Coordinates of C-alpha atoms and ligand atoms in Angstrom, one line a residue:
X698 CA 0.0 0.0 0.0
X699 CA 1.6 3.2 -1.1
X700 CA -0.8 6.0 -0.1
X701 CA 1.6 8.8 -1.1
X702 CA 1.4 7.7 -4.7
X703 CA -1.1 10.0 -6.4
X704 CA -3.0 8.3 -9.2
X705 CA -1.3 9.5 -12.4
X706 CA -3.4 7.9 -15.0
X707 CA -7.0 9.0 -15.7
X708 CA -9.7 7.7 -13.4
X709 CA -10.7 4.2 -14.1
X710 CA -14.1 3.2 -13.0
X711 CA -15.0 -0.4 -11.8
X712 CA -17.1 -2.2 -14.4
X713 CA -19.6 -3.0 -11.7
X714 CA -19.7 -0.5 -8.8
X715 CA -18.7 3.2 -8.3
X716 CA -15.2 2.7 -7.0
X717 CA -12.5 4.2 -9.2
X718 CA -8.7 4.2 -9.4
X719 CA -8.5 7.1 -6.9
X720 CA -9.7 4.9 -4.1
X721 CA -6.7 3.7 -1.9
X722 CA -6.0 0.0 -2.2
X723 CA -8.3 -0.4 -5.2
X724 CA -7.3 -3.1 -7.7
X725 CA -9.0 -4.4 -10.8
X726 CA -9.2 -7.9 -12.0
X727 CA -9.0 -9.0 -15.7
X728 CA -12.7 -8.3 -16.2
X729 CA -12.3 -4.7 -14.8
X730 CA -14.1 -5.5 -11.5
X731 CA -12.6 -4.0 -8.4
X732 CA -11.4 -5.9 -5.3
X733 CA -14.1 -4.2 -3.2
X734 CA -16.7 -6.0 -5.4
X735 CA -14.8 -9.2 -5.0
X736 CA -14.7 -8.8 -1.2
X737 CA -18.5 -8.3 -1.2
X738 CA -19.1 -11.4 -3.4
X739 CA -17.0 -13.4 -1.0
X740 CA -19.0 -12.1 2.0
X741 CA -22.2 -12.9 0.2
X742 CA -21.3 -16.6 0.0
X743 CA -20.1 -16.6 3.6
X744 CA -23.3 -15.0 4.9
X745 CA -26.4 -16.2 3.3
X746 CA -29.8 -14.5 3.8
X747 CA -33.3 -15.9 3.2
X748 CA -34.1 -19.3 4.6
X749 CA -30.5 -20.4 5.1
X750 CA -29.8 -17.1 7.0
X751 CA -32.8 -17.7 9.1
X752 CA -31.6 -21.1 10.1
X753 CA -28.2 -19.8 11.0
X754 CA -29.7 -17.0 13.1
X755 CA -31.9 -19.6 15.0
X756 CA -28.8 -21.5 15.9
X757 CA -27.0 -18.3 17.0
X758 CA -30.0 -17.4 19.1
X759 CA -30.1 -20.8 20.8
X760 CA -26.4 -20.4 21.6
X761 CA -26.8 -16.9 23.0
X762 CA -29.8 -18.0 25.1
X763 CA -27.8 -20.9 26.5
X764 CA -24.9 -18.6 27.4
X765 CA -27.4 -16.2 29.1
X766 CA -29.1 -18.7 31.3
X767 CA -29.4 -17.5 34.9
X768 CA -28.3 -14.0 34.0
X769 CA -30.4 -10.9 33.6
X770 CA -29.4 -10.3 29.9
X771 CA -28.4 -12.6 27.0
X772 CA -26.6 -10.0 24.9
X773 CA -25.6 -6.4 24.4
X774 CA -26.9 -4.6 21.4
X775 CA -25.2 -1.4 20.3
X776 CA -27.8 1.3 19.4
X777 CA -27.6 4.8 18.0
X778 CA -31.2 5.7 17.4
X779 CA -30.7 5.2 13.6
X780 CA -32.6 2.8 11.5
X781 CA -30.2 -0.2 11.4
X782 CA -29.5 -0.4 15.1
X783 CA -33.1 0.2 16.0
X784 CA -34.1 -2.7 13.7
X785 CA -31.3 -4.9 15.1
X786 CA -32.7 -4.4 18.6
X787 CA -36.2 -5.2 17.5
X788 CA -34.9 -8.3 15.7
X789 CA -32.9 -9.5 18.7
X790 CA -35.9 -9.1 21.0
X791 CA -38.9 -10.1 18.9
X792 CA -37.6 -12.4 16.3
X793 CA -34.6 -14.1 18.0
X794 CA -36.4 -14.1 21.4
X795 CA -33.4 -12.8 23.2
X796 CA -33.1 -10.6 26.3
X797 CA -30.9 -7.7 25.1
X798 CA -29.4 -4.9 27.0
X799 CA -29.2 -1.8 24.7
X800 CA -26.0 0.1 25.0
X801 CA -25.5 3.5 23.6
X802 CA -22.4 5.7 23.4
X803 CA -22.8 9.5 23.1
X804 CA -19.7 11.6 22.3
X805 CA -21.7 14.8 22.7
X806 CA -22.9 14.8 19.1
X807 CA -26.2 12.9 19.4
X808 CA -29.0 14.7 17.5
X809 CA -32.3 15.3 19.4
X810 CA -34.0 12.9 17.0
X811 CA -31.6 10.2 17.8
X812 CA -32.1 10.6 21.5
X813 CA -35.9 10.5 21.0
X814 CA -35.7 7.4 18.8
X815 CA -33.6 5.6 21.3
X816 CA -36.1 6.2 24.1
X817 CA -39.0 5.3 22.0
X818 CA -37.6 2.1 20.6
X819 CA -36.3 0.9 24.0
X820 CA -39.5 1.8 25.7
X821 CA -41.6 0.1 23.0
X822 CA -39.6 -3.1 23.3
X823 CA -39.3 -2.9 27.1
X824 CA -35.5 -3.2 26.8
X825 CA -33.1 -1.6 29.3
X826 CA -30.9 1.2 27.9
X827 CA -27.5 1.8 29.2
X828 CA -26.0 5.1 27.9
X829 CA -22.3 6.0 28.3
X830 CA -21.6 9.7 27.8
X831 CA -18.1 10.8 27.0
X832 CA -16.7 13.7 28.9
X833 CA -17.3 16.6 26.5
X834 CA -13.9 18.4 26.8
X835 CA -12.1 15.0 26.2
X836 CA -14.4 14.2 23.2
X837 CA -13.8 17.7 21.7
X838 CA -10.0 17.5 22.1
X839 CA -9.7 14.0 20.7
X840 CA -11.7 15.0 17.6
X841 CA -9.5 18.1 17.2
X842 CA -6.4 15.9 17.5
X843 CA -7.6 13.8 14.5
X844 CA -8.4 17.0 12.5
X845 CA -5.0 18.5 13.3
X846 CA -3.3 15.1 12.3
X847 CA -4.5 15.7 8.7
X848 CA -5.8 12.1 8.4
X849 CA -9.0 11.2 6.5
X850 CA -11.2 10.1 9.3
X851 CA -11.9 12.5 12.2
X852 CA -14.5 10.7 14.3
X853 CA -12.1 8.3 16.1
X854 CA -13.8 9.3 19.3
X855 CA -17.0 7.6 18.3
X856 CA -15.4 4.4 17.0
X857 CA -13.2 3.9 20.1
X858 CA -16.1 4.9 22.4
X859 CA -18.6 2.5 20.9
X860 CA -16.2 -0.5 21.0
X861 CA -15.2 0.4 24.5
X862 CA -18.8 0.9 25.7
X863 CA -20.0 -2.4 24.2
X864 CA -17.2 -4.6 25.6
X865 CA -16.9 -2.9 29.0
X866 CA -20.6 -3.2 29.5
X867 CA -20.7 -6.9 28.4
X868 CA -17.7 -7.7 30.7
X869 CA -19.2 -5.9 33.7
X870 CA -22.6 -7.6 33.2
X871 CA -21.1 -10.9 32.4
X872 CA -22.7 -11.0 29.0
X873 CA -20.9 -13.1 26.4
X874 CA -22.5 -11.8 23.1
X875 CA -22.4 -8.4 21.5
X876 CA -24.8 -7.9 18.5
X877 CA -23.9 -5.4 15.9
X878 CA -25.8 -4.2 12.8
X879 CA -23.2 -3.3 10.2
X880 CA -24.4 -4.5 6.9
X881 CA -21.8 -5.1 4.2
X882 CA -24.6 -5.3 1.7
X883 CA -25.8 -1.8 2.4
X884 CA -22.8 -0.1 4.0
X885 CA -19.9 -1.8 2.1
X886 CA -16.3 -2.1 3.3
X887 CA -14.5 1.1 3.8
X888 CA -10.9 1.4 2.4
X889 CA -8.6 1.0 5.4
X890 CA -6.7 4.2 4.6
X891 CA -9.9 6.1 5.0
X892 CA -10.9 4.7 8.4
X893 CA -8.4 3.2 10.7
X894 CA -8.2 2.9 14.4
X895 CA -6.1 1.3 17.1
X896 CA -4.9 2.2 20.6
X897 CA -1.3 3.0 19.6
X898 CA -2.4 5.2 16.7
X899 CA -4.8 7.1 19.0
X900 CA -2.1 7.5 21.6
X901 CA 0.3 8.9 19.1
X902 CA -2.3 11.5 17.8
X903 CA -3.1 12.6 21.4
X904 CA 0.7 12.9 22.2
X905 CA 1.3 15.1 19.2
X906 CA -1.8 17.1 18.8
X907 CA -3.6 17.5 22.2
X908 CA -3.5 21.0 23.5
X909 CA -5.4 20.2 26.7
X910 CA -5.1 17.1 28.9
X911 CA -7.6 14.3 28.3
X912 CA -8.6 13.6 31.9
X913 CA -11.1 10.9 31.6
X914 CA -10.4 9.2 28.2
X915 CA -9.9 5.4 28.4
X916 CA -8.0 4.0 25.5
X917 CA -8.9 0.5 24.3
X918 CA -5.7 -1.5 23.9
X919 CA -4.8 -4.9 22.6
X920 CA -4.6 -6.3 26.2
X921 CA -8.1 -5.2 26.8
X922 CA -9.4 -7.0 23.8
X923 CA -7.4 -10.1 24.7
X924 CA -8.9 -10.0 28.2
X925 CA -12.5 -9.6 26.8
X926 CA -12.0 -12.3 24.1
X927 CA -10.0 -14.9 25.9
X928 CA -10.9 -14.5 29.6
X929 CA -14.5 -13.1 29.4
X930 CA -15.1 -15.1 26.2
X931 CA -17.1 -12.2 24.6
X932 CA -18.0 -12.7 20.9
X933 CA -19.4 -10.2 18.4
X934 CA -22.1 -11.3 16.0
X935 CA -23.2 -9.1 13.1
X936 CA -26.7 -10.4 12.8
X937 CA -27.5 -8.0 9.9
X938 CA -25.3 -10.2 7.7
X939 CA -28.0 -13.0 7.8
X940 CA -31.1 -11.1 7.1
X941 CA -32.0 -8.9 4.1
X942 CA -34.7 -6.7 5.8
X943 CA -33.6 -3.5 4.3
X944 CA -35.2 -0.5 2.7
X945 CA -38.3 1.5 3.3
X946 CA -40.5 -1.2 4.8
X947 CA -38.1 -1.4 7.8
X948 CA -38.4 2.4 8.3
X949 CA -42.2 2.1 8.0
X950 CA -42.4 -0.6 10.6
X951 CA -40.2 1.4 13.0
X952 CA -42.3 4.5 12.4
X953 CA -45.7 2.7 12.9
X954 CA -44.7 0.6 15.8
X955 CA -42.4 2.9 17.8
X956 CA -43.0 6.4 16.5
X957 CA -39.4 6.3 15.2
X958 CA -38.4 9.3 13.2
X959 CA -36.0 9.3 10.1
X960 CA -33.0 11.6 10.5
X961 CA -33.0 12.0 6.7
X962 CA -29.5 10.7 6.1
X963 CA -27.6 7.6 7.2
X964 CA -25.3 8.3 10.2
X965 CA -27.0 11.6 10.9
X966 CA -28.0 10.4 14.3
X967 CA -24.5 11.8 15.0
X968 CA -24.3 15.5 13.9
X969 CA -20.5 15.5 13.7
X970 CA -20.8 13.4 10.5
X971 CA -21.6 16.5 8.5
X972 CA -18.1 17.7 9.3
X973 CA -16.6 14.3 8.8
X974 CA -18.0 14.1 5.3
X975 CA -17.3 17.7 4.4
X976 CA -13.7 17.5 5.6
X977 CA -13.0 14.3 3.6
X978 CA -14.4 15.8 0.4
X979 CA -12.6 19.1 0.7
X980 CA -9.3 17.9 2.0
X981 CA -8.9 14.4 0.3
X982 CA -11.3 14.8 -2.6
X983 CA -13.2 11.7 -1.7
X984 CA -16.9 11.4 -1.0
X985 CA -17.9 9.0 1.7
X986 CA -21.2 8.2 -0.1
X987 CA -19.2 6.2 -2.6
X988 CA -18.7 3.3 -0.1
X989 CA -22.4 2.9 0.6
X990 CA -23.7 3.6 -2.9
X991 CA -21.2 1.1 -4.3
X992 CA -22.4 -1.5 -1.9
X993 CA -26.0 -0.9 -2.9
X994 CA -25.1 -1.2 -6.6
X995 CA -23.4 -4.5 -5.9
X996 CA -26.4 -5.7 -3.9
X997 CA -28.7 -4.7 -6.8
X998 CA -30.6 -2.0 -4.8
X999 CA -29.4 0.5 -7.4
X1000 CA -28.1 0.3 -10.9
X1001 CA -24.6 1.6 -11.6
X1002 CA -26.1 4.5 -13.5
X1003 CA -28.4 5.4 -10.6
X1004 CA -25.4 5.2 -8.3
X1005 CA -23.4 7.5 -10.5
X1006 CA -26.3 9.9 -10.8
X1007 CA -26.7 10.0 -7.0
X1008 CA -22.9 10.7 -6.6
X1009 CA -23.3 13.6 -9.0
X1010 CA -25.9 15.3 -6.8
X1011 CA -24.7 17.9 -4.4
X1012 CA -24.2 16.1 -1.1
X1013 CA -26.3 17.0 2.0
X1014 CA -23.1 17.8 3.9
X1015 CA -22.2 20.7 1.6
X1016 CA -23.8 22.9 4.1
X1017 CA -21.5 25.8 5.3
X1018 CA -23.9 26.7 8.1
X1019 CA -23.6 23.2 9.6
X1020 CA -19.8 23.2 9.1
X1021 CA -19.6 26.5 11.1
X1022 CA -21.9 25.1 13.8
X1023 CA -19.7 22.0 14.1
X1024 CA -16.4 24.0 14.2
X1025 CA -17.9 26.4 16.8
X1026 CA -18.9 23.4 19.0
X1027 CA -15.4 21.9 18.5
X1028 CA -13.8 25.3 19.5
X1029 CA -11.8 25.3 16.3
X1030 CA -11.6 28.5 14.3
X1031 CA -12.5 28.5 10.6
X1032 CA -9.0 29.8 9.8
X1033 CA -7.3 26.9 11.5
X1034 CA -9.7 24.4 9.8
X1035 CA -9.1 26.0 6.4
X1036 CA -5.3 25.9 6.9
X1037 CA -5.7 22.1 7.8
X1038 CA -7.6 21.6 4.6
X1039 CA -4.7 23.1 2.6
X1040 CA -2.0 21.2 4.5
X1041 CA -0.4 18.0 3.1
X1042 CA -2.7 15.0 3.4
X1043 CA -1.5 12.3 5.8
X1044 CA -2.7 8.7 6.6
X1045 CA -2.5 6.4 9.6
X1046 CA 0.6 4.9 8.0
X1047 CA 2.4 8.3 8.7
X1048 CA 1.9 7.7 12.5
X1049 CA 2.9 5.0 14.9
X1050 CA 0.2 2.3 15.0
X1051 CA -0.2 -1.4 15.7
X1052 CA -0.8 -2.2 12.0
X1053 CA 2.6 -3.8 11.4
X1054 CA 1.9 -6.1 14.4
X1055 CA -1.6 -6.9 13.2
X1056 CA -0.2 -7.9 9.9
X1057 CA 2.1 -10.3 11.6
X1058 CA -0.8 -11.9 13.3
X1059 CA -3.3 -11.7 10.4
X1060 CA -4.0 -15.5 10.5
X1061 CA -5.0 -15.3 14.2
X1062 CA -7.1 -12.3 13.3
X1063 CA -8.7 -14.2 10.5
X1064 CA -9.6 -17.1 12.7
X1065 CA -11.2 -14.8 15.3
X1066 CA -13.3 -13.2 12.6
X1067 CA -14.4 -16.5 11.0
X1068 CA -15.4 -17.8 14.5
X1069 CA -17.6 -14.7 15.0
X1070 CA -15.5 -13.7 17.9
X1071 CA -14.5 -10.4 16.2
X1072 CA -16.8 -8.7 13.7
X1073 CA -16.9 -11.0 10.6
X1074 CA -15.9 -8.3 8.0
X1075 CA -13.0 -6.9 10.1
X1076 CA -10.5 -9.3 8.4
X1077 CA -11.6 -8.1 4.9
X1078 CA -11.4 -4.5 5.9
X1079 CA -7.9 -4.7 7.6
X1080 CA -6.2 -7.0 5.1
X1081 CA -8.2 -7.0 1.8
X1082 CA -9.3 -3.3 1.5
X1083 CA -5.7 -2.1 1.4
Ligands
ZN1318 ZN1 -16.3 -2.6 -7.9

């Protein structure tokens, strides 16, 4: 992976999806189809939906119920108030007959709609909700560190916070299963260069760029994961991989049953995403929508032409008012932000990280993903989308 190498030749578009030669780590096979398409095809065969998926989910549910016997909860479900996590919670409770504990992490950017949705869905399902709120000065500073680092992804706070909240709650409550709702069919696999996190990388960004002390921030390091996985025997299951309940009828069900309200855009239960998307487009020239829209093209929800037409539309995050609002909340001046947009682009590979170590243990990592101990698509993301 050589991220410094700017694409010299003209943009080459994948024969099938919307990924092109400017995407880091993209490769094309003899038929002109990109490796992201091939990853998705492989995942399709590994994770069947329909009747086969249903049978697998029944087995998973039986296993989770067995592990939860005699305890107040069977599993932890990560929730944001968005469509996918709300539906995942409903599915766990009503279809899989599990006793979930909903866990939510708030880095200070929850929209009011997200908060309302969370309360409504959890009340409607009679599920306990455990919310972990990050100390706001710490959250703001950590996000500012990632912006000052000139790397593509600036919402590390949320990614670390969610993983930490889910595992720490599961460990504390003696729960062995964490259910997630990332759908490779709808959300795709993000190029690793665009979205990377690990504890060493986070520490290095804080060391170099923090201007205030982070007093309450808890990093999530490899030894924590080893403790949770090997000692507490916690597994992560992405149940969304086995069902194909997507699209408007899911939203309609959530609206009718719980009074759930659509935020209008995916990920907009977290308002910082306006800035995340705007920053990437203006600094790195990439548009986050390409990942999801490409996944939808591969899954047949959109044609390639429809996907390209959607990409040509002005994105919702081209909203200067919202950018100013986010920057004001972050305590960062527009001048500093604009200077960062103009500064040389950097990637996680420009900072110390555990990635070389992960590469050495990639087979171990693969086994953990295949055994549903780590999220199933994590291996593809860390070693195939580069
Ligand atoms: Zn493709």
